[in-house]
Amino acid sequence: MSPHLAEFFDFLRFPSISTDSRHRDDVRRCGEFLANKCRSMGLGAELHETPGHPILVARSTPKPGRPTVLIYGHYDVQPVDPVSEWATPPFEPTLVGDKIYARGATDNKGQHFAHLLGVEETLKAHGDLPVNVIFLIEGEEEIGSPNLAPFLATHRDLLKSDVCAVSDTGMIGPGIPTMTYGLRGIACLEFKIHGPVRDLHSGVYGGAVPNPATMVSRIIASLHDDQGRIRIPGFYDRVVPLESWEREMWASLPDGDAATLEETGAPGLWGEAGYTSLERRWGRPTAEVNGIGGGYQGEGSKTVIGREAMAKLSFRLVPDQNPQEILELAAAHLQSVCPPSCRIEVELGHWGPAYVMDPHSPYGKAAQRALTRAFSGEPRLIREGGSIPIIQAIKDTLGVDSLLLGLALPDCQIHSPNENFTVTNFEAGIRLNQALLEELAG
Ligand code: BES
Ligand code: ZN
């Protein structure tokens, strides 16, 4: 195994699950590993404490007269459950053919580690870089980056840069250079329905008292109409419609409906009428149930009316929806549809706005040239359905656009069992970093 790959495997072994407090020390150790890696390459690196997980800032010695490139990534990962559906242990990276299986392999350890190695290679070969580089790698992206936005505001000088580069998005297919010029935003909430004061016999009381699980289902059903449109009043008020050039460009990509069916294994498609799968995924807002619970979940049956039930929702947002406003509208809708026989409790969660940039700006064009060098052919220009909440904050606070040069393949299984990253893309990522820094210097 190459030294690069061996180091990458060591990085993947840290179970840096940011949402799970039992892994707090693992997240920190993972950050320390990365900081040490940066120091060994000759970068100045500091792990900054936050009320949550630490933020790594590592930089080359700044030289005047050259642009400064901020490279953002995250070393935290999503939980691994259901762990029984993994073919190999999630934190024991396993190479099968060209694929490295591990939680975080693609999202996002492999993608930003490739950038680090690109810088290491360039420094080894030339003793210098074509631009100044600052790595900003956080440990809380998967929980909405709660401490990074304030950190940006208090470290504006430290992070002063000309442009940001991020590999944390997808490619439309193997070897096809892909530049993402927009991301959906996100807004999360959780609600609980309280009914009777204790669990009840469903025969003795059923039919005469509200069943919280039924009410949660009815409330969830109220979120969409039969056309797949969201029924929360005001939800679409600020939505910027897709432009015709975008719809045409995406229509020229390989069939998104077929790809969506194939990638997901779903028996059929479902979504907002009047839009293709790619438009639904990249350019239209959604309301999703991410979790639902209530009543008896164990083996066999239990004739019970549970005293409470809950659901976790997230909304994916597009320009110019305001996440906080959407949360208020959603909470008001939930309150209004909850029947008086129950009590609803709504807890608002994390959020981040959508992002769009101009892919034809000078930096955007430089990024496209770098993609062509690392892969080959004209880059495809897409938006993505996923969210990277800090990207708009980087724009607002540091005043710079982010070049989203993703290396995630359609079958990389991020957030799912058997997440994987190809050695091919890991190596392409190293070349992409080198080409990008050269193109940005020019
Ligand atoms: N890398 C993803 C975002 C992503 C995935 C963008 C695929 C484009 C294509 C990122 O790590 C992620 O999962 N973000 C979360 C953010 C949330 C937890 C605040 C997401 O989108 O769910
Ligand atoms: Zn993720």
Tab-separated table of C-alpha atoms and ligand atoms in Angstrom:
chain	number	residue	atom	x	y	z
A	1	MET	CA	0.000	0.000	0.000
A	2	SER	CA	1.276	3.479	-0.878
A	3	PRO	CA	2.313	5.729	2.025
A	4	HIS	CA	-0.494	8.153	1.073
A	5	LEU	CA	-3.091	5.430	1.285
A	6	ALA	CA	-1.698	4.083	4.576
A	7	GLU	CA	-1.926	7.544	6.123
A	8	PHE	CA	-5.421	8.013	4.787
A	9	PHE	CA	-6.454	4.702	6.350
A	10	ASP	CA	-5.090	5.871	9.734
A	11	PHE	CA	-7.213	9.012	9.394
A	12	LEU	CA	-10.315	6.927	8.585
A	13	ARG	CA	-9.882	4.800	11.725
A	14	PHE	CA	-10.988	7.628	14.031
A	15	PRO	CA	-14.732	7.277	14.714
A	16	SER	CA	-15.206	11.052	14.615
A	17	ILE	CA	-19.017	11.060	14.844
A	18	SER	CA	-19.815	14.636	15.806
A	19	THR	CA	-23.450	14.149	16.788
A	20	ASP	CA	-22.737	11.415	19.350
A	21	SER	CA	-21.340	12.660	22.681
A	22	ARG	CA	-19.821	9.227	23.357
A	23	HIS	CA	-17.375	9.986	20.530
A	24	ARG	CA	-16.323	13.405	21.774
A	25	ASP	CA	-12.736	12.294	22.484
A	26	ASP	CA	-12.516	10.443	19.164
A	27	VAL	CA	-13.453	13.622	17.319
A	28	ARG	CA	-10.731	15.528	19.155
A	29	ARG	CA	-8.112	12.855	18.525
A	30	CYS	CA	-9.017	12.904	14.861
A	31	GLY	CA	-8.510	16.679	14.771
A	32	GLU	CA	-5.141	16.278	16.513
A	33	PHE	CA	-4.085	13.669	13.955
A	34	LEU	CA	-4.860	16.135	11.188
A	35	ALA	CA	-3.074	19.004	12.934
A	36	ASN	CA	0.026	16.829	13.325
A	37	LYS	CA	-0.158	15.840	9.680
A	38	CYS	CA	-0.232	19.529	8.694
A	39	ARG	CA	2.745	20.302	10.947
A	40	SER	CA	4.736	17.434	9.469
A	41	MET	CA	4.189	18.998	6.027
A	42	GLY	CA	5.653	22.283	7.243
A	43	LEU	CA	2.371	24.145	7.710
A	44	GLY	CA	1.671	26.187	10.818
A	45	ALA	CA	-1.306	24.420	12.406
A	46	GLU	CA	-3.492	25.172	15.383
A	47	LEU	CA	-6.483	23.332	16.744
A	48	HIS	CA	-8.878	25.994	18.031
A	49	GLU	CA	-11.150	25.096	20.928
A	50	THR	CA	-14.884	25.764	20.646
A	51	PRO	CA	-17.803	24.899	22.937
A	52	GLY	CA	-18.159	21.862	20.651
A	53	HIS	CA	-15.513	20.166	18.546
A	54	PRO	CA	-12.182	21.813	17.650
A	55	ILE	CA	-11.533	23.710	14.422
A	56	LEU	CA	-8.234	23.201	12.596
A	57	VAL	CA	-6.552	26.123	10.890
A	58	ALA	CA	-3.299	25.311	9.089
A	59	ARG	CA	-1.436	27.638	6.776
A	60	SER	CA	1.608	27.960	4.598
A	61	THR	CA	3.993	30.806	5.411
A	62	PRO	CA	2.230	33.747	3.762
A	63	LYS	CA	4.139	35.439	0.954
A	64	PRO	CA	3.076	38.830	-0.369
A	65	GLY	CA	1.841	39.335	-3.914
A	66	ARG	CA	0.024	36.052	-4.361
A	67	PRO	CA	-3.567	35.094	-3.802
A	68	THR	CA	-4.569	33.277	-0.644
A	69	VAL	CA	-6.721	30.186	-1.095
A	70	LEU	CA	-8.840	28.965	1.787
A	71	ILE	CA	-9.486	25.219	1.579
A	72	TYR	CA	-12.466	24.117	3.654
A	73	GLY	CA	-13.382	20.588	4.725
A	74	HIS	CA	-14.734	18.625	7.688
A	75	TYR	CA	-13.191	15.770	9.639
A	76	ASP	CA	-16.398	14.784	11.436
A	77	VAL	CA	-18.602	12.019	10.052
A	78	GLN	CA	-22.196	10.821	10.237
A	79	PRO	CA	-23.300	7.971	12.526
A	80	VAL	CA	-22.867	4.463	11.123
A	81	ASP	CA	-26.208	2.853	11.932
A	82	PRO	CA	-27.618	0.485	10.810
A	83	VAL	CA	-24.224	-1.085	11.454
A	84	SER	CA	-25.476	-4.582	10.554
A	85	GLU	CA	-25.828	-3.438	6.932
A	86	TRP	CA	-22.121	-2.728	6.537
A	87	ALA	CA	-20.204	-5.444	4.697
A	88	THR	CA	-16.990	-4.337	6.463
A	89	PRO	CA	-16.521	-2.506	9.797
A	90	PRO	CA	-17.122	1.244	9.235
A	91	PHE	CA	-13.958	2.345	11.018
A	92	GLU	CA	-11.713	-0.406	9.674
A	93	PRO	CA	-11.020	0.914	6.164
A	94	THR	CA	-11.069	-1.920	3.660
A	95	LEU	CA	-9.828	-1.837	0.089
A	96	VAL	CA	-11.910	-3.887	-2.357
A	97	GLY	CA	-10.839	-3.397	-5.958
A	98	ASP	CA	-10.622	0.369	-6.456
A	99	LYS	CA	-12.931	1.185	-3.526
A	100	ILE	CA	-11.992	2.135	0.000
A	101	TYR	CA	-14.891	1.320	2.319
A	102	ALA	CA	-15.201	3.339	5.540
A	103	ARG	CA	-17.451	5.941	7.143
A	104	GLY	CA	-16.091	9.322	6.070
A	105	ALA	CA	-14.123	7.904	3.121
A	106	THR	CA	-15.878	10.298	0.716
A	107	ASP	CA	-17.710	12.603	3.162
A	108	ASN	CA	-15.392	14.226	3.761
A	109	LYS	CA	-12.059	12.806	4.912
A	110	GLY	CA	-10.899	11.497	1.540
A	111	GLN	CA	-11.740	14.668	-0.320
A	112	HIS	CA	-9.913	17.147	1.913
A	113	PHE	CA	-7.061	14.745	2.703
A	114	ALA	CA	-6.371	14.631	-1.039
A	115	HIS	CA	-6.013	18.434	-0.990
A	116	LEU	CA	-3.585	18.186	1.934
A	117	LEU	CA	-1.538	15.612	0.082
A	118	GLY	CA	-1.573	17.760	-3.044
A	119	VAL	CA	-0.013	20.579	-1.046
A	120	GLU	CA	2.459	18.157	0.543
A	121	GLU	CA	3.533	16.860	-2.865
A	122	THR	CA	3.968	20.368	-4.260
A	123	LEU	CA	6.001	21.450	-1.242
A	124	LYS	CA	8.186	18.357	-1.552
A	125	ALA	CA	8.771	18.913	-5.249
A	126	HIS	CA	9.264	22.704	-5.275
A	127	GLY	CA	9.758	23.755	-1.659
A	128	ASP	CA	7.046	26.327	-2.286
A	129	LEU	CA	3.436	26.741	-3.362
A	130	PRO	CA	2.083	28.941	-6.177
A	131	VAL	CA	-0.396	30.589	-3.776
A	132	ASN	CA	-0.792	31.071	-0.036
A	133	VAL	CA	-2.914	28.305	1.419
A	134	ILE	CA	-5.060	28.178	4.539
A	135	PHE	CA	-6.752	24.908	5.485
A	136	LEU	CA	-9.908	25.323	7.541
A	137	ILE	CA	-11.105	21.877	8.579
A	138	GLU	CA	-13.913	21.666	11.103
A	139	GLY	CA	-15.393	18.890	13.249
A	140	GLU	CA	-19.049	19.917	13.229
A	141	GLU	CA	-20.249	20.100	9.620
A	142	GLU	CA	-22.536	17.113	9.999
A	143	ILE	CA	-24.336	18.840	12.874
A	144	GLY	CA	-24.787	22.167	11.080
A	145	SER	CA	-21.471	23.925	11.902
A	146	PRO	CA	-22.814	25.637	15.059
A	147	ASN	CA	-19.438	27.005	16.135
A	148	LEU	CA	-17.815	27.769	12.814
A	149	ALA	CA	-19.898	30.809	11.843
A	150	PRO	CA	-18.996	32.671	15.070
A	151	PHE	CA	-15.379	31.530	14.610
A	152	LEU	CA	-15.287	33.102	11.136
A	153	ALA	CA	-16.532	36.365	12.580
A	154	THR	CA	-13.884	36.447	15.330
A	155	HIS	CA	-11.031	35.264	13.069
A	156	ARG	CA	-11.592	37.368	9.972
A	157	ASP	CA	-7.950	38.457	9.856
A	158	LEU	CA	-6.567	34.978	10.374
A	159	LEU	CA	-8.766	33.645	7.560
A	160	LYS	CA	-8.436	36.576	5.174
A	161	SER	CA	-8.344	35.053	1.700
A	162	ASP	CA	-9.220	35.656	-1.944
A	163	VAL	CA	-11.238	32.570	-2.700
A	164	CYS	CA	-12.346	29.363	-1.015
A	165	ALA	CA	-12.084	25.853	-2.486
A	166	VAL	CA	-14.124	22.919	-1.230
A	167	SER	CA	-14.275	19.289	-2.313
A	168	ASP	CA	-17.388	18.055	-0.520
A	169	THR	CA	-19.880	17.622	-3.353
A	170	GLY	CA	-20.466	15.134	-6.155
A	171	MET	CA	-19.402	14.256	-9.693
A	172	ILE	CA	-22.096	13.233	-12.115
A	173	GLY	CA	-20.140	10.116	-13.060
A	174	PRO	CA	-16.686	8.539	-12.857
A	175	GLY	CA	-14.107	10.671	-14.641
A	176	ILE	CA	-16.604	13.421	-15.514
A	177	PRO	CA	-15.297	16.757	-14.220
A	178	THR	CA	-18.090	18.436	-12.340
A	179	MET	CA	-18.317	21.905	-10.888
A	180	THR	CA	-21.110	22.677	-8.456
A	181	TYR	CA	-22.303	26.279	-8.500
A	182	GLY	CA	-25.136	25.958	-5.998
A	183	LEU	CA	-26.161	24.066	-2.878
A	184	ARG	CA	-29.505	23.742	-1.202
A	185	GLY	CA	-29.899	25.190	2.263
A	186	ILE	CA	-31.374	23.357	5.205
A	187	ALA	CA	-33.616	23.990	8.195
A	188	CYS	CA	-34.379	21.332	10.813
A	189	LEU	CA	-36.980	20.902	13.509
A	190	GLU	CA	-38.431	18.236	15.716
A	191	PHE	CA	-41.961	17.991	17.072
A	192	LYS	CA	-43.640	15.933	19.736
A	193	ILE	CA	-47.314	15.227	20.151
A	194	HIS	CA	-48.493	14.667	23.700
A	195	GLY	CA	-51.800	12.865	24.285
A	196	PRO	CA	-52.890	10.980	27.418
A	197	VAL	CA	-50.746	11.262	30.556
A	198	ARG	CA	-49.623	7.618	30.305
A	199	ASP	CA	-49.600	4.760	27.799
A	200	LEU	CA	-53.114	3.283	27.579
A	201	HIS	CA	-54.806	0.000	26.713
A	202	SER	CA	-55.846	0.547	23.111
A	203	GLY	CA	-58.995	-1.532	23.508
A	204	VAL	CA	-60.232	0.090	26.679
A	205	TYR	CA	-59.665	3.670	25.507
A	206	GLY	CA	-59.099	3.401	21.748
A	207	GLY	CA	-61.540	5.443	19.687
A	208	ALA	CA	-62.242	7.931	22.470
A	209	VAL	CA	-58.846	9.564	23.016
A	210	PRO	CA	-56.319	10.904	20.533
A	211	ASN	CA	-53.548	8.547	19.534
A	212	PRO	CA	-50.360	10.662	19.269
A	213	ALA	CA	-48.868	8.340	16.645
A	214	THR	CA	-51.956	8.819	14.452
A	215	MET	CA	-51.793	12.570	14.971
A	216	VAL	CA	-48.106	12.716	14.033
A	217	SER	CA	-48.949	10.831	10.838
A	218	ARG	CA	-51.833	13.168	10.029
A	219	ILE	CA	-49.654	16.199	10.615
A	220	ILE	CA	-46.911	14.773	8.396
A	221	ALA	CA	-49.507	14.030	5.730
A	222	SER	CA	-50.507	17.702	5.816
A	223	LEU	CA	-47.060	18.764	4.603
A	224	HIS	CA	-47.628	17.855	0.929
A	225	ASP	CA	-50.503	17.955	-1.520
A	226	ASP	CA	-51.138	15.263	-4.122
A	227	GLN	CA	-48.854	17.064	-6.577
A	228	GLY	CA	-45.909	16.839	-4.181
A	229	ARG	CA	-46.087	20.547	-3.384
A	230	ILE	CA	-45.504	21.707	0.150
A	231	ARG	CA	-48.622	23.049	1.831
A	232	ILE	CA	-47.021	25.276	4.447
A	233	PRO	CA	-48.457	28.755	3.805
A	234	GLY	CA	-45.771	31.118	2.524
A	235	PHE	CA	-43.219	28.318	1.943
A	236	TYR	CA	-42.661	29.170	-1.738
A	237	ASP	CA	-42.937	32.956	-1.426
A	238	ARG	CA	-39.218	33.688	-1.862
A	239	VAL	CA	-38.303	30.750	-4.106
A	240	VAL	CA	-36.315	31.880	-7.137
A	241	PRO	CA	-37.556	29.855	-10.123
A	242	LEU	CA	-35.025	27.813	-12.072
A	243	GLU	CA	-33.666	29.678	-15.059
A	244	SER	CA	-34.229	28.253	-18.504
A	245	TRP	CA	-30.473	27.906	-19.200
A	246	GLU	CA	-30.163	25.740	-16.101
A	247	ARG	CA	-33.088	23.548	-17.043
A	248	GLU	CA	-31.636	23.149	-20.546
A	249	MET	CA	-28.152	22.380	-19.282
A	250	TRP	CA	-29.389	19.768	-16.800
A	251	ALA	CA	-31.635	18.240	-19.450
A	252	SER	CA	-28.499	17.657	-21.530
A	253	LEU	CA	-26.896	15.570	-18.734
A	254	PRO	CA	-27.310	11.781	-18.619
A	255	ASP	CA	-30.936	10.924	-17.765
A	256	GLY	CA	-31.436	12.034	-14.174
A	257	ASP	CA	-34.681	10.127	-13.676
A	258	ALA	CA	-33.022	6.850	-14.641
A	259	ALA	CA	-29.945	7.664	-12.561
A	260	THR	CA	-32.080	8.493	-9.539
A	261	LEU	CA	-33.934	5.198	-9.834
A	262	GLU	CA	-30.731	3.270	-10.273
A	263	GLU	CA	-28.762	4.967	-7.500
A	264	THR	CA	-31.527	4.631	-4.944
A	265	GLY	CA	-33.103	1.304	-5.875
A	266	ALA	CA	-36.547	2.839	-5.234
A	267	PRO	CA	-39.356	1.149	-7.221
A	268	GLY	CA	-40.503	4.527	-8.554
A	269	LEU	CA	-39.987	8.264	-8.441
A	270	TRP	CA	-41.958	10.732	-6.347
A	271	GLY	CA	-41.804	14.511	-6.178
A	272	GLU	CA	-43.144	17.868	-7.155
A	273	ALA	CA	-45.141	17.698	-10.380
A	274	GLY	CA	-43.674	19.546	-13.342
A	275	TYR	CA	-40.010	18.996	-12.553
A	276	THR	CA	-37.420	16.389	-13.536
A	277	SER	CA	-35.543	14.444	-10.877
A	278	LEU	CA	-32.458	16.631	-11.231
A	279	GLU	CA	-34.560	19.774	-10.927
A	280	ARG	CA	-36.324	18.357	-7.878
A	281	ARG	CA	-33.016	17.387	-6.274
A	282	TRP	CA	-30.955	20.480	-7.108
A	283	GLY	CA	-33.312	23.365	-7.642
A	284	ARG	CA	-36.532	22.878	-5.704
A	285	PRO	CA	-37.209	22.978	-1.957
A	286	THR	CA	-38.443	19.969	0.006
A	287	ALA	CA	-39.920	18.851	3.309
A	288	GLU	CA	-38.584	15.510	4.528
A	289	VAL	CA	-39.264	13.276	7.496
A	290	ASN	CA	-35.892	12.119	8.823
A	291	GLY	CA	-37.231	10.233	11.808
A	292	ILE	CA	-40.547	9.180	13.260
A	293	GLY	CA	-41.410	7.428	16.478
A	294	GLY	CA	-44.269	6.486	18.746
A	295	GLY	CA	-46.051	3.501	20.195
A	296	TYR	CA	-44.572	0.046	20.574
A	297	GLN	CA	-41.481	-0.683	18.456
A	298	GLY	CA	-40.498	-4.084	19.851
A	299	GLU	CA	-41.081	-7.632	18.657
A	300	GLY	CA	-44.614	-8.893	18.191
A	301	SER	CA	-47.637	-6.765	18.975
A	302	LYS	CA	-48.652	-4.707	21.971
A	303	THR	CA	-52.123	-3.195	22.100
A	304	VAL	CA	-51.168	0.196	23.370
A	305	ILE	CA	-51.777	3.881	22.723
A	306	GLY	CA	-48.430	5.507	23.435
A	307	ARG	CA	-48.748	8.729	25.384
A	308	GLU	CA	-46.527	10.630	22.946
A	309	ALA	CA	-45.082	10.425	19.459
A	310	MET	CA	-42.512	12.452	17.555
A	311	ALA	CA	-41.024	13.266	14.193
A	312	LYS	CA	-37.827	14.935	13.007
A	313	LEU	CA	-38.197	17.082	9.886
A	314	SER	CA	-35.774	18.866	7.635
A	315	PHE	CA	-36.489	21.286	4.834
A	316	ARG	CA	-34.098	21.699	1.915
A	317	LEU	CA	-34.114	25.267	0.731
A	318	VAL	CA	-33.257	27.142	-2.435
A	319	PRO	CA	-32.396	30.780	-3.076
A	320	ASP	CA	-33.855	33.130	-1.673
A	321	GLN	CA	-35.659	31.234	1.070
A	322	ASN	CA	-34.709	32.373	4.540
A	323	PRO	CA	-34.125	29.358	6.819
A	324	GLN	CA	-35.265	31.058	10.007
A	325	GLU	CA	-38.403	32.346	8.330
A	326	ILE	CA	-39.114	28.858	6.965
A	327	LEU	CA	-38.769	27.389	10.458
A	328	GLU	CA	-41.257	29.946	11.783
A	329	LEU	CA	-43.711	29.215	8.957
A	330	ALA	CA	-43.337	25.480	9.476
A	331	ALA	CA	-43.818	25.721	13.243
A	332	ALA	CA	-46.933	27.861	12.739
A	333	HIS	CA	-48.304	25.322	10.250
A	334	LEU	CA	-47.669	22.410	12.635
A	335	GLN	CA	-49.388	24.283	15.480
A	336	SER	CA	-52.341	25.076	13.244
A	337	VAL	CA	-52.931	21.490	12.106
A	338	CYS	CA	-52.457	19.882	15.516
A	339	PRO	CA	-55.948	19.008	16.806
A	340	PRO	CA	-57.048	20.574	20.099
A	341	SER	CA	-57.227	17.097	21.640
A	342	CYS	CA	-53.406	16.976	21.708
A	343	ARG	CA	-50.573	19.217	22.736
A	344	ILE	CA	-47.728	19.860	20.303
A	345	GLU	CA	-44.198	20.860	21.233
A	346	VAL	CA	-41.943	22.151	18.443
A	347	GLU	CA	-38.208	22.442	18.867
A	348	LEU	CA	-36.331	24.336	16.169
A	349	GLY	CA	-32.958	22.956	15.130
A	350	HIS	CA	-29.983	23.966	13.028
A	351	TRP	CA	-30.205	25.680	9.666
A	352	GLY	CA	-28.112	27.140	6.873
A	353	PRO	CA	-29.087	29.045	3.741
A	354	ALA	CA	-28.764	27.904	0.127
A	355	TYR	CA	-25.770	29.070	-1.900
A	356	VAL	CA	-25.209	30.022	-5.542
A	357	MET	CA	-22.199	31.529	-7.273
A	358	ASP	CA	-21.221	32.454	-10.816
A	359	PRO	CA	-19.265	29.530	-12.322
A	360	HIS	CA	-18.013	31.856	-15.087
A	361	SER	CA	-16.260	34.308	-12.752
A	362	PRO	CA	-12.446	34.441	-13.196
A	363	TYR	CA	-11.923	32.106	-10.215
A	364	GLY	CA	-14.781	29.913	-11.454
A	365	LYS	CA	-13.065	29.592	-14.835
A	366	ALA	CA	-9.734	28.802	-13.162
A	367	ALA	CA	-11.470	26.046	-11.222
A	368	GLN	CA	-12.937	24.654	-14.424
A	369	ARG	CA	-9.495	24.573	-16.061
A	370	ALA	CA	-8.134	22.701	-13.043
A	371	LEU	CA	-10.957	20.157	-13.294
A	372	THR	CA	-10.194	19.604	-16.958
A	373	ARG	CA	-6.540	19.016	-16.109
A	374	ALA	CA	-7.298	16.572	-13.283
A	375	PHE	CA	-9.888	14.640	-15.271
A	376	SER	CA	-10.543	15.479	-18.890
A	377	GLY	CA	-13.167	17.179	-20.977
A	378	GLU	CA	-15.410	20.140	-20.328
A	379	PRO	CA	-16.635	20.381	-16.739
A	380	ARG	CA	-20.368	19.884	-16.237
A	381	LEU	CA	-22.003	22.654	-14.237
A	382	ILE	CA	-24.508	21.487	-11.686
A	383	ARG	CA	-26.168	22.415	-8.433
A	384	GLU	CA	-26.433	19.950	-5.581
A	385	GLY	CA	-29.225	18.932	-3.282
A	386	GLY	CA	-27.027	18.519	-0.227
A	387	SER	CA	-26.043	21.376	2.037
A	388	ILE	CA	-22.802	22.751	3.392
A	389	PRO	CA	-24.180	25.274	5.823
A	390	ILE	CA	-20.992	27.306	6.236
A	391	ILE	CA	-20.489	28.153	2.562
A	392	GLN	CA	-22.852	31.133	2.562
A	393	ALA	CA	-21.375	32.284	5.894
A	394	ILE	CA	-17.910	32.210	4.300
A	395	LYS	CA	-19.308	34.481	1.608
A	396	ASP	CA	-21.032	36.804	4.083
A	397	THR	CA	-18.231	36.980	6.649
A	398	LEU	CA	-15.037	36.620	4.628
A	399	GLY	CA	-16.449	38.017	1.387
A	400	VAL	CA	-15.238	35.148	-0.799
A	401	ASP	CA	-16.933	32.683	-3.099
A	402	SER	CA	-16.442	28.938	-2.763
A	403	LEU	CA	-15.349	26.779	-5.682
A	404	LEU	CA	-17.147	23.486	-5.159
A	405	LEU	CA	-15.037	20.813	-6.822
A	406	GLY	CA	-16.552	17.589	-5.625
A	407	LEU	CA	-15.062	14.126	-5.903
A	408	ALA	CA	-18.029	12.107	-4.605
A	409	LEU	CA	-19.296	9.511	-7.074
A	410	PRO	CA	-22.960	8.588	-7.485
A	411	ASP	CA	-22.471	5.215	-5.771
A	412	CYS	CA	-20.291	6.453	-2.891
A	413	GLN	CA	-23.090	5.827	-0.329
A	414	ILE	CA	-22.437	8.862	1.839
A	415	HIS	CA	-24.458	8.856	5.082
A	416	SER	CA	-25.429	5.235	4.263
A	417	PRO	CA	-23.902	1.854	5.079
A	418	ASN	CA	-20.866	0.916	2.948
A	419	GLU	CA	-19.702	4.459	2.228
A	420	ASN	CA	-16.733	4.308	-0.128
A	421	PHE	CA	-14.215	6.430	-2.026
A	422	THR	CA	-12.242	5.232	-5.014
A	423	VAL	CA	-8.462	5.227	-5.038
A	424	THR	CA	-8.827	6.727	-8.518
A	425	ASN	CA	-10.611	9.794	-7.150
A	426	PHE	CA	-8.318	10.020	-4.151
A	427	GLU	CA	-5.383	10.302	-6.549
A	428	ALA	CA	-7.307	12.602	-8.893
A	429	GLY	CA	-8.000	14.823	-5.870
A	430	ILE	CA	-4.279	15.194	-5.246
A	431	ARG	CA	-3.757	16.248	-8.881
A	432	LEU	CA	-6.798	18.506	-8.754
A	433	ASN	CA	-5.341	20.386	-5.800
A	434	GLN	CA	-2.045	20.887	-7.600
A	435	ALA	CA	-3.735	22.052	-10.815
A	436	LEU	CA	-6.123	24.298	-8.904
A	437	LEU	CA	-3.425	26.131	-6.962
A	438	GLU	CA	-1.502	26.695	-10.199
A	439	GLU	CA	-4.568	27.957	-12.048
A	440	LEU	CA	-5.563	30.244	-9.184
A	441	ALA	CA	-2.064	31.719	-9.112
A	442	GLY	CA	-2.255	32.622	-12.803
B	1	BES	N1	-20.910	16.566	1.788
B	1	BES	C1	-22.216	16.759	2.279
B	1	BES	C2	-23.053	17.698	1.446
B	1	BES	C3	-23.283	17.243	0.047
B	1	BES	C4	-23.510	15.935	-0.249
B	1	BES	C5	-23.291	18.147	-0.941
B	1	BES	C6	-23.715	15.537	-1.547
B	1	BES	C7	-23.516	17.759	-2.219
B	1	BES	C8	-23.711	16.440	-2.529
B	1	BES	C9	-22.173	17.278	3.695
B	1	BES	O1	-21.213	16.637	4.478
B	1	BES	C10	-23.483	16.994	4.334
B	1	BES	O2	-23.859	15.875	4.427
B	1	BES	N2	-24.133	18.023	4.784
B	1	BES	C11	-25.318	17.880	5.553
B	1	BES	C12	-25.487	19.159	6.282
B	1	BES	C13	-26.442	19.112	7.407
B	1	BES	C14	-26.223	18.016	8.369
B	1	BES	C15	-26.434	20.449	8.113
B	1	BES	C16	-26.499	17.588	4.659
B	1	BES	O3	-26.563	18.040	3.505
B	1	BES	O4	-27.395	16.875	5.128
B	2	ZN	ZN	-22.224	14.668	5.017
